[in-house]
Short mmCIF file of N, CA and C and ligand atoms in Angstrom, two decimals:
data_model
loop_
_atom_site.label_atom_id
_atom_site.label_comp_id
_atom_site.label_asym_id
_atom_site.label_seq_id
_atom_site.Cartn_x
_atom_site.Cartn_y
_atom_site.Cartn_z
N MET A 1 -3.01 1.68 -22.67
CA MET A 1 -1.91 1.37 -21.39
C MET A 1 -2.42 0.71 -20.06
N ILE A 2 -1.48 -0.16 -19.51
CA ILE A 2 -1.79 -0.88 -18.54
C ILE A 2 -1.67 0.16 -17.32
N LYS A 3 -0.75 1.13 -17.44
CA LYS A 3 -0.66 2.05 -16.54
C LYS A 3 -1.89 2.88 -16.20
N ASP A 4 -2.50 3.34 -17.25
CA ASP A 4 -3.73 4.15 -17.19
C ASP A 4 -4.72 3.29 -16.57
N LEU A 5 -4.73 2.02 -16.62
CA LEU A 5 -5.75 1.28 -16.09
C LEU A 5 -5.47 1.09 -14.30
N ILE A 6 -4.36 1.02 -14.29
CA ILE A 6 -3.78 0.60 -12.80
C ILE A 6 -4.00 1.95 -12.08
N GLN A 7 -3.39 2.91 -12.66
CA GLN A 7 -3.46 4.37 -12.10
C GLN A 7 -4.87 4.55 -11.15
N SER A 8 -5.81 4.13 -11.91
CA SER A 8 -7.08 4.70 -11.59
C SER A 8 -7.46 3.97 -10.24
N ALA A 9 -6.73 2.52 -9.90
CA ALA A 9 -6.77 1.87 -8.74
C ALA A 9 -5.94 2.15 -7.38
N ILE A 10 -5.17 2.85 -7.80
CA ILE A 10 -4.31 3.35 -6.83
C ILE A 10 -4.80 4.45 -5.77
N ASP A 11 -5.00 4.05 -4.68
CA ASP A 11 -5.36 5.10 -3.82
C ASP A 11 -4.80 5.21 -2.44
N GLU A 12 -5.11 5.98 -1.77
CA GLU A 12 -4.32 6.04 -0.55
C GLU A 12 -3.97 4.86 0.52
N GLU A 13 -5.10 4.07 0.45
CA GLU A 13 -5.09 2.69 0.98
C GLU A 13 -3.83 1.72 0.45
N SER A 14 -3.94 1.74 -0.85
CA SER A 14 -2.96 0.99 -1.60
C SER A 14 -1.76 1.30 -2.09
N LYS A 15 -1.49 2.92 -1.98
CA LYS A 15 -0.09 3.39 -2.37
C LYS A 15 1.07 2.55 -1.86
N PRO A 16 1.01 1.98 -0.63
CA PRO A 16 2.41 1.52 -0.18
C PRO A 16 2.54 0.26 -0.65
N TYR A 17 1.64 -0.66 -1.09
CA TYR A 17 1.76 -1.52 -2.11
C TYR A 17 2.32 -1.55 -3.57
N TRP A 18 1.84 -0.47 -4.15
CA TRP A 18 2.48 -0.19 -5.35
C TRP A 18 3.81 0.52 -5.37
N ASP A 19 4.38 1.29 -4.34
CA ASP A 19 5.38 1.71 -4.10
C ASP A 19 6.53 0.57 -3.88
N GLY A 20 5.96 -0.39 -3.06
CA GLY A 20 6.79 -1.45 -2.75
C GLY A 20 7.41 -2.38 -3.98
N LEU A 21 6.38 -2.51 -4.73
CA LEU A 21 6.58 -3.31 -6.13
C LEU A 21 7.73 -2.35 -6.91
N LYS A 22 7.96 -1.26 -6.95
CA LYS A 22 8.66 -0.63 -7.64
C LYS A 22 10.08 -0.79 -6.92
N GLU A 23 10.31 -1.16 -5.69
CA GLU A 23 11.54 -1.54 -4.84
C GLU A 23 11.68 -2.96 -5.09
N GLY A 24 11.02 -3.67 -5.64
CA GLY A 24 11.07 -5.28 -5.60
C GLY A 24 10.59 -5.59 -4.27
N LYS A 25 9.61 -5.31 -3.87
CA LYS A 25 9.18 -5.78 -2.49
C LYS A 25 7.69 -5.83 -2.55
N LEU A 26 7.15 -6.89 -1.95
CA LEU A 26 5.82 -7.42 -1.93
C LEU A 26 5.01 -7.24 -0.66
N PHE A 27 4.44 -5.95 -0.61
CA PHE A 27 4.03 -5.70 1.00
C PHE A 27 2.65 -6.16 1.02
N ILE A 28 2.10 -6.88 2.19
CA ILE A 28 0.76 -6.96 2.27
C ILE A 28 0.34 -6.58 3.65
N GLN A 29 -0.78 -6.29 3.97
CA GLN A 29 -1.11 -5.76 5.27
C GLN A 29 -1.30 -6.89 6.44
N TYR A 30 -1.22 -6.74 7.83
CA TYR A 30 -1.39 -7.50 8.72
C TYR A 30 -2.09 -6.54 9.83
N CYS A 31 -2.87 -7.45 10.27
CA CYS A 31 -4.11 -7.08 11.27
C CYS A 31 -3.64 -7.30 12.73
N GLY A 32 -3.09 -6.15 13.54
CA GLY A 32 -2.84 -6.12 14.87
C GLY A 32 -3.96 -6.78 15.73
N GLY A 33 -5.12 -6.91 15.10
CA GLY A 33 -6.12 -7.11 16.19
C GLY A 33 -6.33 -8.57 16.11
N CYS A 34 -6.33 -9.32 14.95
CA CYS A 34 -6.72 -10.77 15.18
C CYS A 34 -5.29 -11.49 14.46
N HIS A 35 -4.22 -10.59 14.06
CA HIS A 35 -2.82 -11.37 13.69
C HIS A 35 -3.18 -12.22 12.45
N GLN A 36 -3.95 -11.72 11.44
CA GLN A 36 -4.17 -12.31 10.18
C GLN A 36 -3.34 -11.32 8.96
N SER A 37 -3.02 -11.91 8.01
CA SER A 37 -2.84 -11.18 6.93
C SER A 37 -3.96 -10.77 6.16
N ILE A 38 -3.69 -9.70 5.29
CA ILE A 38 -4.84 -9.03 4.62
C ILE A 38 -4.42 -8.82 3.28
N PHE A 39 -5.14 -9.06 2.25
CA PHE A 39 -4.98 -8.68 0.65
C PHE A 39 -6.48 -8.81 -0.05
N TYR A 40 -6.58 -7.93 -0.60
CA TYR A 40 -6.02 -6.42 -1.12
C TYR A 40 -6.19 -5.37 -0.13
N PRO A 41 -5.42 -4.36 -0.31
CA PRO A 41 -5.25 -3.35 0.70
C PRO A 41 -6.50 -2.68 1.27
N ARG A 42 -6.78 -2.40 2.49
CA ARG A 42 -7.98 -1.68 2.85
C ARG A 42 -7.59 -1.04 4.35
N SER A 43 -8.69 -0.23 4.67
CA SER A 43 -8.18 0.26 5.94
C SER A 43 -8.79 -0.42 7.13
N ILE A 44 -9.70 -1.16 6.98
CA ILE A 44 -10.49 -1.98 8.22
C ILE A 44 -10.25 -3.34 7.73
N CYS A 45 -9.77 -4.20 9.16
CA CYS A 45 -9.73 -5.79 8.74
C CYS A 45 -10.66 -6.34 8.60
N PRO A 46 -10.84 -7.21 7.36
CA PRO A 46 -11.95 -7.96 6.73
C PRO A 46 -12.48 -8.91 7.82
N HIS A 47 -11.28 -9.38 8.65
CA HIS A 47 -11.79 -10.64 9.54
C HIS A 47 -12.36 -9.96 10.87
N CYS A 48 -11.74 -8.78 11.60
CA CYS A 48 -12.34 -8.45 12.71
C CYS A 48 -12.69 -7.10 12.88
N PHE A 49 -12.54 -6.43 11.77
CA PHE A 49 -12.86 -4.96 11.72
C PHE A 49 -12.11 -3.93 12.26
N SER A 50 -11.08 -4.53 12.80
CA SER A 50 -10.10 -3.69 13.12
C SER A 50 -9.52 -2.77 12.64
N GLU A 51 -9.02 -1.74 12.89
CA GLU A 51 -8.32 -0.46 12.26
C GLU A 51 -6.82 -0.57 12.70
N GLU A 52 -6.51 -1.35 13.10
CA GLU A 52 -4.86 -1.66 13.96
C GLU A 52 -4.03 -2.50 12.65
N ILE A 53 -4.05 -1.80 11.55
CA ILE A 53 -3.40 -2.38 10.40
C ILE A 53 -1.97 -1.91 10.00
N SER A 54 -1.14 -2.70 9.78
CA SER A 54 0.21 -2.44 9.45
C SER A 54 0.63 -3.14 8.25
N TRP A 55 1.72 -2.51 7.52
CA TRP A 55 2.44 -3.18 6.46
C TRP A 55 3.40 -4.12 6.56
N GLN A 56 3.42 -5.38 5.89
CA GLN A 56 4.48 -6.03 6.12
C GLN A 56 5.01 -6.59 4.77
N GLU A 57 6.48 -6.79 4.86
CA GLU A 57 6.83 -7.24 3.55
C GLU A 57 6.50 -9.04 3.43
N SER A 58 5.94 -9.39 2.36
CA SER A 58 5.48 -10.94 2.23
C SER A 58 6.93 -11.36 1.97
N SER A 59 7.02 -12.77 2.02
CA SER A 59 7.88 -13.59 1.89
C SER A 59 8.00 -13.86 0.23
N GLY A 60 6.94 -13.56 -0.39
CA GLY A 60 6.74 -13.42 -1.90
C GLY A 60 6.66 -15.27 -2.19
N THR A 61 6.54 -15.98 -1.49
CA THR A 61 6.28 -17.56 -1.97
C THR A 61 4.95 -17.77 -1.45
N GLY A 62 4.74 -18.90 -2.03
CA GLY A 62 3.53 -19.54 -1.92
C GLY A 62 3.05 -20.76 -2.75
N LYS A 63 1.70 -20.89 -3.13
CA LYS A 63 1.35 -22.05 -3.96
C LYS A 63 0.16 -21.75 -4.99
N ILE A 64 0.05 -22.54 -5.97
CA ILE A 64 -1.11 -22.21 -6.92
C ILE A 64 -2.30 -22.70 -6.48
N TYR A 65 -3.17 -21.75 -6.20
CA TYR A 65 -4.44 -22.48 -5.60
C TYR A 65 -5.40 -22.67 -6.65
N SER A 66 -5.37 -22.01 -7.68
CA SER A 66 -6.01 -22.11 -9.19
C SER A 66 -5.51 -21.43 -10.29
N PHE A 67 -5.88 -21.84 -11.47
CA PHE A 67 -5.26 -21.01 -12.59
C PHE A 67 -5.83 -21.32 -13.87
N THR A 68 -5.89 -20.40 -14.84
CA THR A 68 -6.57 -20.49 -16.03
C THR A 68 -5.65 -20.04 -17.16
N ILE A 69 -5.83 -20.84 -18.67
CA ILE A 69 -5.00 -20.09 -19.51
C ILE A 69 -5.94 -19.17 -20.38
N VAL A 70 -5.70 -18.09 -20.38
CA VAL A 70 -6.26 -17.08 -21.35
C VAL A 70 -5.72 -17.37 -22.73
N HIS A 71 -6.77 -17.23 -23.49
CA HIS A 71 -6.53 -17.30 -24.86
C HIS A 71 -7.00 -16.16 -25.92
N GLN A 72 -8.09 -15.42 -25.29
CA GLN A 72 -8.96 -14.34 -25.87
C GLN A 72 -8.51 -13.07 -24.58
N ALA A 73 -7.80 -12.05 -25.04
CA ALA A 73 -7.93 -11.22 -23.88
C ALA A 73 -8.47 -9.70 -24.76
N PHE A 74 -8.65 -8.78 -23.97
CA PHE A 74 -9.13 -7.51 -24.40
C PHE A 74 -8.27 -6.42 -23.85
N GLY A 75 -8.09 -5.42 -24.48
CA GLY A 75 -7.39 -4.04 -23.65
C GLY A 75 -5.86 -4.30 -23.84
N PRO A 76 -4.93 -3.89 -22.86
CA PRO A 76 -3.75 -3.92 -22.88
C PRO A 76 -2.99 -5.10 -22.85
N PHE A 77 -3.73 -6.19 -22.34
CA PHE A 77 -3.18 -7.63 -22.46
C PHE A 77 -3.53 -8.26 -23.67
N LYS A 78 -4.21 -7.62 -24.57
CA LYS A 78 -4.60 -8.26 -25.92
C LYS A 78 -3.57 -9.19 -26.74
N GLY A 79 -2.38 -8.18 -26.54
CA GLY A 79 -1.01 -9.16 -27.56
C GLY A 79 -0.43 -10.11 -26.68
N ASP A 80 -0.83 -10.39 -25.44
CA ASP A 80 -0.14 -11.29 -24.76
C ASP A 80 -0.43 -12.93 -24.63
N THR A 81 -1.83 -13.04 -25.42
CA THR A 81 -2.13 -14.42 -25.30
C THR A 81 -1.36 -15.38 -26.04
N PRO A 82 -1.28 -16.73 -25.55
CA PRO A 82 -1.93 -17.38 -24.37
C PRO A 82 -1.21 -17.25 -23.18
N PHE A 83 -1.84 -16.76 -22.22
CA PHE A 83 -0.78 -16.48 -20.78
C PHE A 83 -1.80 -17.08 -19.56
N VAL A 84 -1.43 -17.27 -18.59
CA VAL A 84 -1.94 -17.82 -17.41
C VAL A 84 -2.24 -16.78 -16.54
N ILE A 85 -3.31 -16.99 -16.04
CA ILE A 85 -3.89 -16.26 -14.71
C ILE A 85 -4.06 -17.16 -13.74
N GLY A 86 -3.71 -16.90 -12.71
CA GLY A 86 -3.84 -17.84 -11.31
C GLY A 86 -4.15 -16.91 -10.08
N ILE A 87 -4.57 -17.85 -9.31
CA ILE A 87 -4.75 -17.54 -7.89
C ILE A 87 -3.56 -18.04 -7.06
N ILE A 88 -2.71 -17.07 -6.41
CA ILE A 88 -1.73 -17.78 -5.62
C ILE A 88 -2.34 -17.41 -4.33
N GLU A 89 -2.02 -18.72 -3.20
CA GLU A 89 -2.11 -18.41 -1.82
C GLU A 89 -0.53 -18.27 -1.29
N LEU A 90 -0.45 -16.85 -0.82
CA LEU A 90 0.79 -16.80 -0.46
C LEU A 90 1.16 -17.45 0.84
N ASP A 91 2.33 -17.86 1.16
CA ASP A 91 2.55 -18.39 2.60
C ASP A 91 2.04 -17.68 3.73
N GLU A 92 1.67 -16.49 3.75
CA GLU A 92 1.14 -15.74 4.81
C GLU A 92 -0.46 -15.79 5.02
N GLY A 93 -0.83 -16.42 4.00
CA GLY A 93 -2.27 -17.07 4.00
C GLY A 93 -3.40 -16.53 3.10
N VAL A 94 -3.04 -15.16 2.74
CA VAL A 94 -3.75 -14.42 1.81
C VAL A 94 -3.79 -15.05 0.00
N ARG A 95 -4.86 -14.92 -0.42
CA ARG A 95 -4.75 -15.03 -1.94
C ARG A 95 -4.63 -13.86 -2.70
N MET A 96 -4.02 -13.90 -4.04
CA MET A 96 -3.92 -12.82 -4.95
C MET A 96 -3.94 -13.32 -6.31
N MET A 97 -5.15 -12.62 -7.02
CA MET A 97 -4.85 -13.04 -8.47
C MET A 97 -3.75 -12.31 -9.25
N THR A 98 -3.21 -13.11 -10.01
CA THR A 98 -2.14 -12.49 -10.82
C THR A 98 -1.53 -13.56 -12.11
N ARG A 99 -0.58 -13.05 -12.73
CA ARG A 99 -0.32 -13.98 -13.63
C ARG A 99 0.95 -14.83 -13.30
N ILE A 100 0.81 -15.88 -13.86
CA ILE A 100 1.79 -17.13 -13.53
C ILE A 100 2.75 -17.15 -14.85
N ILE A 101 3.98 -16.96 -14.83
CA ILE A 101 5.07 -16.85 -16.04
C ILE A 101 5.74 -18.19 -16.06
N GLY A 102 6.47 -18.45 -16.95
CA GLY A 102 7.13 -19.73 -17.30
C GLY A 102 6.69 -20.64 -18.16
N ASP A 103 7.30 -21.88 -17.80
CA ASP A 103 6.78 -23.07 -18.71
C ASP A 103 5.38 -23.43 -18.31
N LYS A 104 4.55 -23.53 -19.12
CA LYS A 104 3.03 -23.79 -18.80
C LYS A 104 2.98 -25.23 -18.37
N GLU A 105 3.78 -26.08 -18.74
CA GLU A 105 3.60 -27.48 -18.44
C GLU A 105 3.84 -27.57 -17.15
N GLU A 106 4.85 -26.64 -16.52
CA GLU A 106 5.13 -26.66 -14.98
C GLU A 106 4.18 -26.21 -14.21
N ILE A 107 3.25 -25.51 -14.64
CA ILE A 107 2.17 -24.93 -13.65
C ILE A 107 0.87 -26.12 -13.41
N ALA A 108 0.56 -25.98 -12.17
CA ALA A 108 -0.18 -27.01 -11.76
C ALA A 108 -0.78 -26.66 -10.25
N ILE A 109 -1.85 -26.94 -9.92
CA ILE A 109 -2.47 -26.76 -8.68
C ILE A 109 -1.49 -27.15 -7.48
N ASP A 110 -1.27 -26.35 -6.49
CA ASP A 110 -0.41 -26.89 -5.32
C ASP A 110 0.93 -26.50 -5.58
N LYS A 111 1.41 -26.22 -6.96
CA LYS A 111 2.80 -26.15 -7.06
C LYS A 111 3.44 -24.95 -6.53
N ARG A 112 4.58 -24.98 -5.92
CA ARG A 112 5.23 -23.95 -5.16
C ARG A 112 5.74 -22.85 -6.17
N VAL A 113 5.47 -21.43 -5.76
CA VAL A 113 5.71 -20.58 -6.49
C VAL A 113 6.47 -19.55 -5.98
N SER A 114 7.24 -18.67 -6.62
CA SER A 114 8.04 -17.55 -6.09
C SER A 114 7.69 -16.25 -6.87
N VAL A 115 7.52 -14.77 -6.12
CA VAL A 115 7.09 -13.91 -6.90
C VAL A 115 8.42 -13.34 -7.67
N VAL A 116 7.76 -12.78 -9.00
CA VAL A 116 8.96 -12.21 -9.82
C VAL A 116 8.13 -10.58 -10.22
N PHE A 117 9.22 -9.66 -9.91
CA PHE A 117 8.66 -8.42 -10.23
C PHE A 117 9.09 -7.98 -11.61
N SER A 118 8.00 -7.81 -12.32
CA SER A 118 7.95 -7.76 -13.72
C SER A 118 7.60 -6.08 -14.11
N MET A 119 8.74 -5.37 -14.71
CA MET A 119 8.44 -4.24 -15.14
C MET A 119 7.59 -4.08 -16.45
N VAL A 120 6.31 -3.95 -16.38
CA VAL A 120 5.32 -4.22 -17.58
C VAL A 120 5.65 -2.69 -18.39
N GLU A 121 5.82 -1.86 -17.67
CA GLU A 121 5.76 -0.46 -18.49
C GLU A 121 6.57 0.54 -17.65
N SER A 122 7.11 1.56 -18.20
CA SER A 122 8.03 2.43 -17.44
C SER A 122 7.35 2.61 -16.23
N ASP A 123 8.08 2.48 -15.04
CA ASP A 123 7.09 3.19 -13.74
C ASP A 123 6.06 2.18 -13.14
N LEU A 124 5.83 1.16 -13.78
CA LEU A 124 4.95 0.13 -13.56
C LEU A 124 5.48 -1.10 -13.31
N VAL A 125 5.72 -1.60 -11.94
CA VAL A 125 6.16 -3.08 -11.75
C VAL A 125 4.74 -3.95 -11.28
N LEU A 126 4.63 -5.03 -11.73
CA LEU A 126 3.57 -5.81 -11.11
C LEU A 126 4.04 -7.01 -10.84
N PRO A 127 3.40 -7.79 -9.83
CA PRO A 127 4.12 -9.18 -9.27
C PRO A 127 3.67 -10.23 -9.91
N TYR A 128 4.27 -10.66 -10.70
CA TYR A 128 4.05 -12.19 -11.20
C TYR A 128 4.70 -13.19 -10.42
N PHE A 129 4.13 -14.38 -10.90
CA PHE A 129 4.57 -15.64 -9.90
C PHE A 129 5.35 -16.66 -10.98
N GLU A 130 6.21 -17.51 -10.49
CA GLU A 130 6.54 -18.40 -11.47
C GLU A 130 7.02 -19.76 -10.39
N VAL A 131 6.61 -21.02 -11.10
CA VAL A 131 7.09 -22.18 -10.42
C VAL A 131 8.39 -22.18 -9.87
N VAL A 132 8.63 -22.63 -9.09
CA VAL A 132 10.24 -22.62 -8.35
C VAL A 132 10.41 -24.41 -8.04
ZN1 ZN B 1 -8.35 -8.37 12.09
#
């Protein structure tokens, strides 16, 4: 189950992120010290080491930084192949690894994408992206 896999990754620092997904919101962190966005969630800014970190809702839009087509997968994603895994650069400047859904022919570096909240299991929503 994907949920079991992810459950172990949810901690106090990332809980607002996971809770936001269930409400159809993509939250990323913002540093009040150096005014940069942060992803993945953490308690100290990776840019300036400030602890002045808050949560902000992301625009959910960005572009494809890189991607690959997965033909062989293991574990809970085994039955989903072929699928596309990509690194999305959000308009807030942070990059996140995620799945890119939709027509594979449309997927290319620098293409604009938008978040899609995908309920992959009951009570588990993941942020996937699709070309807009
Ligand atoms: Zn900072």
